[in-house]
Short mmCIF file of C-alpha atoms in Angstrom, two decimals:
data_model
loop_
_atom_site.label_atom_id
_atom_site.label_comp_id
_atom_site.label_asym_id
_atom_site.label_seq_id
_atom_site.Cartn_x
_atom_site.Cartn_y
_atom_site.Cartn_z
CA MET A 902 9.64 27.66 -12.34
CA LEU A 903 6.05 28.48 -10.74
CA SER A 904 4.81 25.65 -12.45
CA VAL A 905 6.90 22.88 -11.23
CA PHE A 906 7.08 24.52 -7.92
CA SER A 907 3.36 24.33 -7.70
CA ARG A 908 3.51 20.52 -8.90
CA ALA A 909 5.95 20.03 -5.44
CA ARG A 910 3.33 21.83 -3.10
CA LYS A 911 0.61 18.95 -4.29
CA GLN A 912 3.62 16.52 -4.15
CA MET A 913 3.58 16.97 0.12
CA GLY A 914 0.67 15.09 1.20
CA ARG A 915 1.76 11.68 -1.27
CA ALA A 916 4.85 11.86 0.17
CA VAL A 917 6.54 8.57 1.55
CA VAL A 918 8.55 8.85 5.48
CA ALA A 919 11.34 9.64 4.21
CA LEU A 920 14.60 7.92 3.14
CA SER A 921 13.69 4.95 4.79
CA ALA A 922 11.73 2.06 2.48
CA LEU A 923 13.84 -0.98 4.01
CA ALA A 924 13.53 -5.29 5.01
CA ILE A 925 15.47 -8.54 5.28
CA ALA A 926 15.48 -11.75 3.43
CA ALA A 927 17.41 -13.64 6.17
CA CYS A 928 20.61 -12.45 8.97
CA GLN A 929 23.26 -14.58 9.38
CA PRO A 930 24.86 -13.14 12.95
CA ILE A 931 28.48 -13.76 13.47
CA ASP A 932 29.15 -15.80 16.59
CA THR A 933 27.66 -14.73 19.88
CA ALA A 934 28.17 -16.31 23.22
CA GLY A 935 25.16 -16.41 25.36
CA THR A 936 21.49 -17.19 25.04
CA ALA A 937 18.38 -15.82 24.59
CA PRO A 938 16.40 -14.30 26.95
CA GLY A 939 13.53 -16.40 26.96
CA ALA A 940 15.42 -19.81 25.38
CA SER A 941 17.02 -19.57 28.30
CA ARG A 942 14.15 -20.06 30.31
CA GLY A 943 12.64 -22.73 28.35
CA GLN A 944 10.29 -20.26 26.90
CA ALA A 945 9.86 -18.39 23.05
CA VAL A 946 11.33 -15.02 22.66
CA GLN A 947 8.52 -12.40 23.68
CA VAL A 948 8.82 -9.66 20.93
CA ALA A 949 6.30 -6.17 21.82
CA LEU A 950 4.94 -4.34 18.56
CA LEU A 951 4.29 -0.73 19.22
CA VAL A 952 2.08 0.43 16.17
CA PRO A 953 0.11 3.75 16.15
CA ALA A 954 -2.87 2.53 16.04
CA GLY A 955 -5.47 3.97 17.55
CA SER A 956 -4.97 7.96 16.94
CA GLY A 957 -7.54 8.06 14.23
CA LYS A 958 -5.68 9.13 11.44
CA ALA A 959 -6.42 6.95 8.48
CA SER A 960 -2.25 7.10 7.64
CA ASP A 961 -1.45 5.69 11.24
CA GLU A 962 -3.56 3.01 11.09
CA ASP A 963 -2.84 1.98 7.33
CA LEU A 964 0.60 2.17 8.39
CA ALA A 965 -0.45 0.19 11.98
CA ARG A 966 -1.08 -2.61 9.85
CA ALA A 967 1.38 -2.86 7.23
CA LEU A 968 4.02 -3.13 9.95
CA GLU A 969 1.72 -5.64 12.10
CA ASN A 970 1.78 -7.84 8.50
CA ALA A 971 5.17 -6.93 7.80
CA ALA A 972 6.80 -8.45 11.28
CA ARG A 973 4.23 -11.37 11.12
CA LEU A 974 5.45 -11.86 7.44
CA ALA A 975 9.27 -11.87 8.57
CA ILE A 976 8.09 -14.34 11.46
CA ARG A 977 6.74 -16.65 9.01
CA ASP A 978 9.65 -16.79 6.60
CA LEU A 979 12.30 -17.23 9.17
CA GLY A 980 10.38 -20.86 10.40
CA THR A 981 10.90 -20.18 14.02
CA SER A 982 7.77 -21.27 16.13
CA GLN A 983 10.29 -19.14 19.17
CA ILE A 984 9.03 -15.28 18.51
CA VAL A 985 5.78 -14.35 20.38
CA LEU A 986 4.67 -11.19 18.76
CA GLN A 987 2.01 -8.83 20.83
CA VAL A 988 0.82 -5.68 19.25
CA TYR A 989 0.54 -2.63 21.04
CA PRO A 990 -1.42 0.67 19.90
CA THR A 991 0.49 3.95 20.72
CA ALA A 992 -1.94 6.36 18.69
CA GLY A 993 1.56 8.02 17.84
CA GLN A 994 1.28 9.59 21.24
CA PRO A 995 4.39 10.08 23.50
CA GLY A 996 2.54 9.13 26.94
CA ASN A 997 1.00 6.50 25.63
CA ALA A 998 3.85 4.38 23.89
CA ALA A 999 5.79 4.70 26.70
CA ALA A 1000 2.53 3.70 28.69
CA GLN A 1001 2.23 1.20 26.53
CA ALA A 1002 5.69 0.01 26.72
CA GLN A 1003 6.08 -0.43 30.63
CA LYS A 1004 2.84 -2.80 30.17
CA ALA A 1005 4.58 -4.81 27.70
CA VAL A 1006 7.73 -5.13 30.07
CA THR A 1007 5.29 -5.87 32.96
CA ALA A 1008 4.19 -8.66 30.68
CA GLY A 1009 7.38 -9.94 29.51
CA ALA A 1010 8.84 -8.64 26.87
CA ASP A 1011 12.35 -9.50 26.00
CA ILE A 1012 12.78 -6.63 23.46
CA ILE A 1013 10.48 -3.50 22.49
CA LEU A 1014 9.50 -3.09 18.55
CA GLY A 1015 8.77 0.85 17.29
CA PRO A 1016 7.35 2.91 17.84
CA LEU A 1017 7.40 4.89 14.85
CA TYR A 1018 8.22 8.50 15.59
CA ALA A 1019 10.93 10.44 17.06
CA ALA A 1020 9.36 11.20 20.24
CA GLU A 1021 7.31 8.48 21.31
CA ALA A 1022 11.03 6.27 20.70
CA ASN A 1023 12.18 8.56 22.77
CA ALA A 1024 10.17 8.23 25.25
CA VAL A 1025 9.76 4.74 25.38
CA GLY A 1026 13.70 4.32 26.17
CA SER A 1027 13.55 6.21 29.23
CA ALA A 1028 10.00 4.55 30.25
CA VAL A 1029 11.58 0.78 30.41
CA PRO A 1030 14.30 -0.59 32.21
CA GLN A 1031 18.16 0.11 29.84
CA ASN A 1032 18.47 -3.24 29.72
CA VAL A 1033 15.50 -3.94 27.23
CA SER A 1034 16.44 -2.57 23.81
CA VAL A 1035 13.99 -0.54 21.95
CA LEU A 1036 13.97 -0.95 18.11
CA ALA A 1037 12.48 1.93 17.03
CA PHE A 1038 11.34 2.96 13.09
CA SER A 1039 12.48 6.71 13.41
CA ASN A 1040 15.49 7.64 11.49
CA ASN A 1041 16.12 10.78 13.88
CA THR A 1042 19.24 10.48 15.04
CA SER A 1043 19.05 12.61 17.89
CA VAL A 1044 16.67 10.23 19.94
CA ALA A 1045 19.28 7.40 19.31
CA GLY A 1046 21.06 6.06 22.35
CA GLY A 1047 21.06 4.29 25.56
CA ASN A 1048 18.81 1.66 25.20
CA VAL A 1049 17.13 3.29 21.46
CA PHE A 1050 18.43 2.58 18.21
CA VAL A 1051 16.88 3.50 15.62
CA LEU A 1052 16.12 1.44 12.17
CA GLY A 1053 15.23 3.91 9.37
CA GLN A 1054 17.84 5.11 7.05
CA THR A 1055 19.38 8.01 8.64
CA PHE A 1056 21.18 11.44 6.46
CA GLN A 1057 24.62 10.41 7.77
CA ASN A 1058 24.50 6.73 6.21
CA THR A 1059 23.27 8.37 2.44
CA ALA A 1060 25.33 11.74 2.76
CA ARG A 1061 28.65 8.94 3.58
CA ARG A 1062 27.47 6.90 0.88
CA LEU A 1063 26.90 9.02 -1.71
CA ALA A 1064 29.93 11.78 -1.03
CA SER A 1065 32.08 8.57 -0.68
CA TYR A 1066 31.07 7.66 -4.50
CA ALA A 1067 30.93 11.18 -5.64
CA GLN A 1068 34.53 11.62 -4.83
CA SER A 1069 35.28 8.62 -5.99
CA GLN A 1070 34.18 9.70 -9.39
CA ASN A 1071 36.05 13.33 -9.36
CA ALA A 1072 32.71 15.50 -8.96
CA GLY A 1073 34.01 15.89 -4.67
CA ARG A 1074 34.27 19.38 -4.84
CA MET A 1075 30.73 20.17 -3.52
CA MET A 1076 28.72 23.01 -2.82
CA ILE A 1077 25.57 22.41 -0.43
CA VAL A 1078 22.55 23.50 -1.47
CA TYR A 1079 19.75 23.64 1.62
CA ASP A 1080 16.18 24.21 2.78
CA SER A 1081 16.51 27.20 5.07
CA ASN A 1082 14.74 25.21 8.05
CA ALA A 1083 15.49 22.37 10.72
CA ALA A 1084 15.01 19.81 8.77
CA GLY A 1085 17.12 21.01 5.68
CA GLU A 1086 20.13 21.90 8.37
CA THR A 1087 19.50 18.55 9.61
CA GLY A 1088 20.30 17.23 6.37
CA ARG A 1089 22.66 20.13 5.61
CA ALA A 1090 25.13 18.74 8.52
CA ALA A 1091 24.79 15.26 7.28
CA ILE A 1092 26.50 16.18 3.72
CA ALA A 1093 29.38 17.84 6.43
CA SER A 1094 29.94 15.68 8.21
CA GLY A 1095 29.66 12.48 5.33
CA ALA A 1096 31.76 14.54 2.89
CA GLN A 1097 34.62 14.72 5.59
CA GLN A 1098 34.36 11.54 6.19
CA ALA A 1099 34.86 10.42 2.22
CA GLY A 1100 37.32 13.11 1.69
CA ALA A 1101 35.69 15.43 -0.11
CA THR A 1102 35.51 19.03 -0.57
CA ILE A 1103 32.76 21.63 0.07
CA VAL A 1104 33.37 24.81 -1.42
CA GLY A 1105 30.12 26.04 -0.36
CA GLN A 1106 27.28 25.90 2.13
CA GLU A 1107 23.74 27.81 0.41
CA GLY A 1108 20.58 27.68 1.66
CA TYR A 1109 17.58 29.65 0.28
CA SER A 1110 13.60 30.19 1.97
CA PHE A 1111 11.25 27.89 1.05
CA SER A 1112 9.10 29.32 -0.93
CA GLN A 1113 8.54 30.11 -5.21
CA ASN A 1114 10.39 34.28 -4.63
CA GLY A 1115 12.69 32.87 -1.78
CA ILE A 1116 14.39 29.82 -4.03
CA ARG A 1117 13.93 32.43 -7.59
CA GLN A 1118 16.07 35.11 -4.98
CA ALA A 1119 18.48 33.16 -4.81
CA ALA A 1120 19.07 30.60 -7.23
CA PRO A 1121 21.15 32.78 -9.23
CA GLY A 1122 23.52 33.75 -6.45
CA ILE A 1123 24.35 30.27 -5.40
CA ALA A 1124 24.93 29.53 -9.01
CA GLN A 1125 27.34 31.70 -9.16
CA ARG A 1126 29.08 30.75 -5.84
CA ALA A 1127 28.82 27.51 -6.89
CA GLN A 1128 30.84 27.82 -10.51
CA ALA A 1129 33.16 31.07 -8.56
CA GLY A 1130 34.34 27.97 -6.44
CA GLY A 1131 34.52 25.54 -9.08
CA ALA A 1132 32.15 22.89 -7.51
CA ASN A 1133 31.81 19.32 -9.39
CA SER A 1134 29.08 19.13 -7.95
CA VAL A 1135 25.69 20.15 -5.68
CA PHE A 1136 24.54 18.13 -3.24
CA LEU A 1137 20.89 19.08 -1.96
CA THR A 1138 19.10 18.47 0.53
CA ALA A 1139 15.17 18.66 -0.89
CA ASP A 1140 13.17 16.31 -1.33
CA THR A 1141 10.33 15.60 -4.30
CA ALA A 1142 7.44 16.58 -2.13
CA GLY A 1143 9.09 19.75 -1.66
CA ALA A 1144 11.43 22.22 -2.87
CA LEU A 1145 13.39 19.67 -5.24
CA PRO A 1146 12.02 20.02 -8.35
CA ALA A 1147 11.91 23.93 -8.14
CA ILE A 1148 15.25 24.34 -6.89
CA THR A 1149 16.64 22.16 -9.31
CA GLU A 1150 14.99 23.73 -12.43
CA ALA A 1151 16.26 27.03 -11.19
CA LEU A 1152 20.24 25.85 -10.74
CA ARG A 1153 20.09 24.78 -14.56
CA SER A 1154 18.30 27.88 -15.79
CA ASN A 1155 20.95 29.84 -13.56
CA GLY A 1156 23.89 28.13 -15.79
CA LEU A 1157 24.55 24.78 -13.18
CA THR A 1158 24.65 22.80 -16.37
CA PRO A 1159 25.01 18.69 -16.38
CA GLU A 1160 27.87 19.37 -17.93
CA MET A 1161 29.42 21.18 -15.37
CA VAL A 1162 27.70 20.02 -12.04
CA GLN A 1163 26.91 16.45 -10.93
CA PHE A 1164 23.32 17.21 -9.04
CA ILE A 1165 23.78 14.61 -6.05
CA GLY A 1166 20.28 14.25 -3.60
CA LEU A 1167 19.96 13.50 -0.08
CA THR A 1168 16.86 11.97 -0.52
CA ARG A 1169 14.92 9.52 -2.23
CA TRP A 1170 14.18 10.88 -6.09
CA ASP A 1171 12.22 8.37 -7.22
CA ILE A 1172 9.09 8.46 -4.92
CA PRO A 1173 6.14 8.96 -6.23
CA SER A 1174 7.45 7.95 -10.34
CA GLU A 1175 6.12 11.00 -11.64
CA THR A 1176 9.49 12.97 -10.76
CA LEU A 1177 11.11 10.73 -12.54
CA GLY A 1178 9.71 12.87 -15.76
CA LEU A 1179 11.80 16.33 -14.54
CA PRO A 1180 14.26 17.22 -17.47
CA SER A 1181 16.12 19.08 -13.81
CA LEU A 1182 17.24 15.89 -12.47
CA GLN A 1183 17.96 13.83 -15.31
CA GLY A 1184 21.72 12.92 -14.69
CA GLY A 1185 20.63 13.48 -10.90
CA TRP A 1186 22.32 10.82 -8.57
CA PHE A 1187 20.72 9.47 -5.09
CA ALA A 1188 20.96 6.56 -2.74
CA GLN A 1189 18.61 4.24 -2.21
CA PRO A 1190 18.11 -0.26 -0.49
CA ASP A 1191 19.47 -2.85 -2.97
CA PRO A 1192 16.52 -2.66 -5.93
CA ALA A 1193 16.21 -6.59 -5.77
CA LEU A 1194 16.44 -7.34 -2.66
CA TRP A 1195 13.36 -5.08 -1.93
CA GLY A 1196 11.71 -6.56 -4.97
CA GLY A 1197 11.87 -10.11 -3.21
CA TYR A 1198 10.33 -8.75 -0.07
CA VAL A 1199 7.36 -6.41 -1.58
CA GLN A 1200 6.54 -9.79 -3.71
CA ARG A 1201 6.03 -12.04 -0.60
CA TYR A 1202 4.36 -9.33 1.04
CA THR A 1203 1.93 -9.22 -1.42
CA GLN A 1204 1.04 -12.58 -1.90
CA ALA A 1205 0.68 -12.92 1.39
CA TYR A 1206 -2.28 -9.73 2.30
CA GLY A 1207 -2.90 -8.99 -1.23
CA ARG A 1208 -1.62 -5.69 -1.52
CA ALA A 1209 2.25 -3.89 -2.02
CA PRO A 1210 3.48 -2.81 1.49
CA HIS A 1211 3.95 0.66 2.92
CA PRO A 1212 7.80 1.27 2.36
CA VAL A 1213 7.89 1.83 6.17
CA SER A 1214 6.72 -1.61 6.79
CA GLY A 1215 10.27 -3.26 5.72
CA LEU A 1216 11.47 -1.97 8.93
CA ALA A 1217 9.11 -4.04 11.16
CA TYR A 1218 10.29 -7.07 8.87
CA ASP A 1219 13.73 -5.87 9.60
CA GLY A 1220 13.40 -5.86 13.16
CA VAL A 1221 11.95 -9.32 13.82
CA ALA A 1222 14.34 -11.02 11.25
CA ALA A 1223 17.28 -9.42 13.09
CA ILE A 1224 15.71 -10.47 16.38
CA GLY A 1225 14.70 -13.89 14.98
CA ALA A 1226 18.45 -14.77 13.68
CA LEU A 1227 19.78 -14.09 17.41
CA VAL A 1228 17.11 -16.34 18.81
CA LYS A 1229 17.79 -19.15 16.23
CA SER A 1230 21.11 -19.61 17.14
CA GLY A 1231 20.56 -19.21 20.20
CA LYS A 1232 22.19 -15.95 20.69
CA PRO A 1233 21.12 -13.39 24.04
CA LEU A 1234 19.24 -9.64 22.77
CA SER A 1235 21.72 -8.08 24.75
CA ARG A 1236 23.86 -5.16 23.12
CA PRO A 1237 26.62 -6.70 22.46
CA ALA A 1238 24.64 -9.19 19.85
CA LEU A 1239 22.45 -6.83 18.62
CA THR A 1240 25.52 -4.42 17.64
CA GLN A 1241 27.69 -7.06 16.42
CA SER A 1242 29.96 -6.06 13.59
CA ALA A 1243 28.91 -8.40 10.83
CA GLY A 1244 25.47 -7.17 11.36
CA PHE A 1245 22.65 -8.84 9.61
CA ALA A 1246 21.26 -9.43 5.55
CA GLY A 1247 18.20 -7.23 4.67
CA THR A 1248 16.15 -7.24 1.49
CA GLY A 1249 17.16 -3.23 1.64
CA GLY A 1250 21.02 -4.74 1.66
CA ALA A 1251 23.28 -5.49 4.52
CA PHE A 1252 22.43 -3.10 8.04
CA ARG A 1253 23.55 -3.27 11.51
CA LEU A 1254 23.09 -1.79 14.16
CA LEU A 1255 25.91 0.64 15.69
CA PRO A 1256 26.69 0.71 19.41
CA ASP A 1257 25.51 4.58 19.66
CA GLY A 1258 22.03 3.69 18.73
CA THR A 1259 22.16 4.59 14.83
CA ASN A 1260 22.52 2.76 12.06
CA GLU A 1261 25.02 1.70 9.31
CA ARG A 1262 22.83 0.15 6.03
CA ALA A 1263 24.09 -0.33 2.39
CA LEU A 1264 22.68 1.25 0.04
CA ALA A 1265 23.03 1.19 -4.10
CA VAL A 1266 23.95 4.78 -5.61
CA SER A 1267 21.69 5.31 -8.74
CA ARG A 1268 20.68 7.79 -11.30
CA ILE A 1269 17.91 9.35 -13.64
CA SER A 1270 18.21 9.14 -17.16
CA ASN A 1271 15.79 9.30 -19.96
CA ASN A 1272 12.73 9.69 -17.35
CA GLN A 1273 14.22 5.96 -15.46
CA VAL A 1274 16.27 5.08 -12.69
CA SER A 1275 19.24 2.44 -13.04
CA VAL A 1276 21.64 1.37 -10.43
CA ILE A 1277 25.25 2.60 -11.11
CA ASP A 1278 27.31 1.74 -7.90
CA PRO A 1279 25.43 -1.67 -6.77
CA ALA A 1280 24.72 -2.03 -2.68
CA PRO A 1281 27.23 -4.13 -1.19
CA ARG A 1282 26.17 -7.10 0.30
CA SER A 1283 27.77 -7.67 3.22
CA PHE A 1284 30.19 -5.25 5.78
CA ARG A 1285 33.12 -7.42 4.60
CA GLY A 1286 36.14 -5.53 2.61
CA GLY A 1287 34.13 -2.19 3.81
CA PHE A 1288 31.74 0.03 2.35
CA GLY A 1289 33.02 3.14 1.27
CA PHE A 1290 32.08 5.03 3.95
#
């Protein structure tokens, strides 16, 4: 377990912004009365894109460029001249983001796309008029609400999808195993809520300290209590850059065999790809956007810019494409139009914005087997007929 844990720590710097690699190919919203703000004035709609450029961090600069590229690709794919994109650098700072958002609104922005970080989104939502919607790239639901929507794939969404599938596969007696830190607690709460909504049963909730000794000490007791409680699945909050390799190996070595319990992950288990080779993850389930649809976006982006897109860049494509669908149909960029129940069709699967500022995304359930990923329950292509949430 020591070597696995060490590899996990080394992967930390390579982790992607979790859970969220999504974009849109085409959007077909339902009919809504009204006209788009810019169109109603006989003008193009003004979209302000807030990106983390200017922070001095290479990672922020790369992501800012990718977000802008994706947004411009979406405009090109839509084939409309009714969207004018103006880019505003925030340096990843809440104060700068708020000031740039105010500047954008003064310049006539109809809607704000971004910013990236949760604290920025919170500041921007408070800084601009409440009738100006903010489509933030965050997946932190604590900043959602009012005029702020989060576009990122949320823990709540993922937990509902996986718990529902597990319940349908007779794997609904769950032990939640989580990191004893803020992120782990957030994930634990999301799993508990998702399991309740899916009709699954939580037989126990067990935390561990994110350390070599912490995992070694906690694993025997977790395994024993899972068996005593009759758990047929273990739902983990850990990610590939953190404790996932170590905690899964420890639980397997303490008797939780694949024949006894199904391992389920709240985070993406296929990034980085080296993770797929871990013996302790074979047979494990996790959720991801529709691979085929996402692959189409990757192909178009790569052809346009000569390099593969950053996973988070798809959120910028999502936002512009949803805006563009409403604009092309002469619909308003109002809260009712943005939250219409039919949602939008994206390269990561169907998605919709909810009145509380969060979102639902159609996700595929995937399985790791023989060091490869295969989809075992495809992502629905629309909200008709339900998602199994």
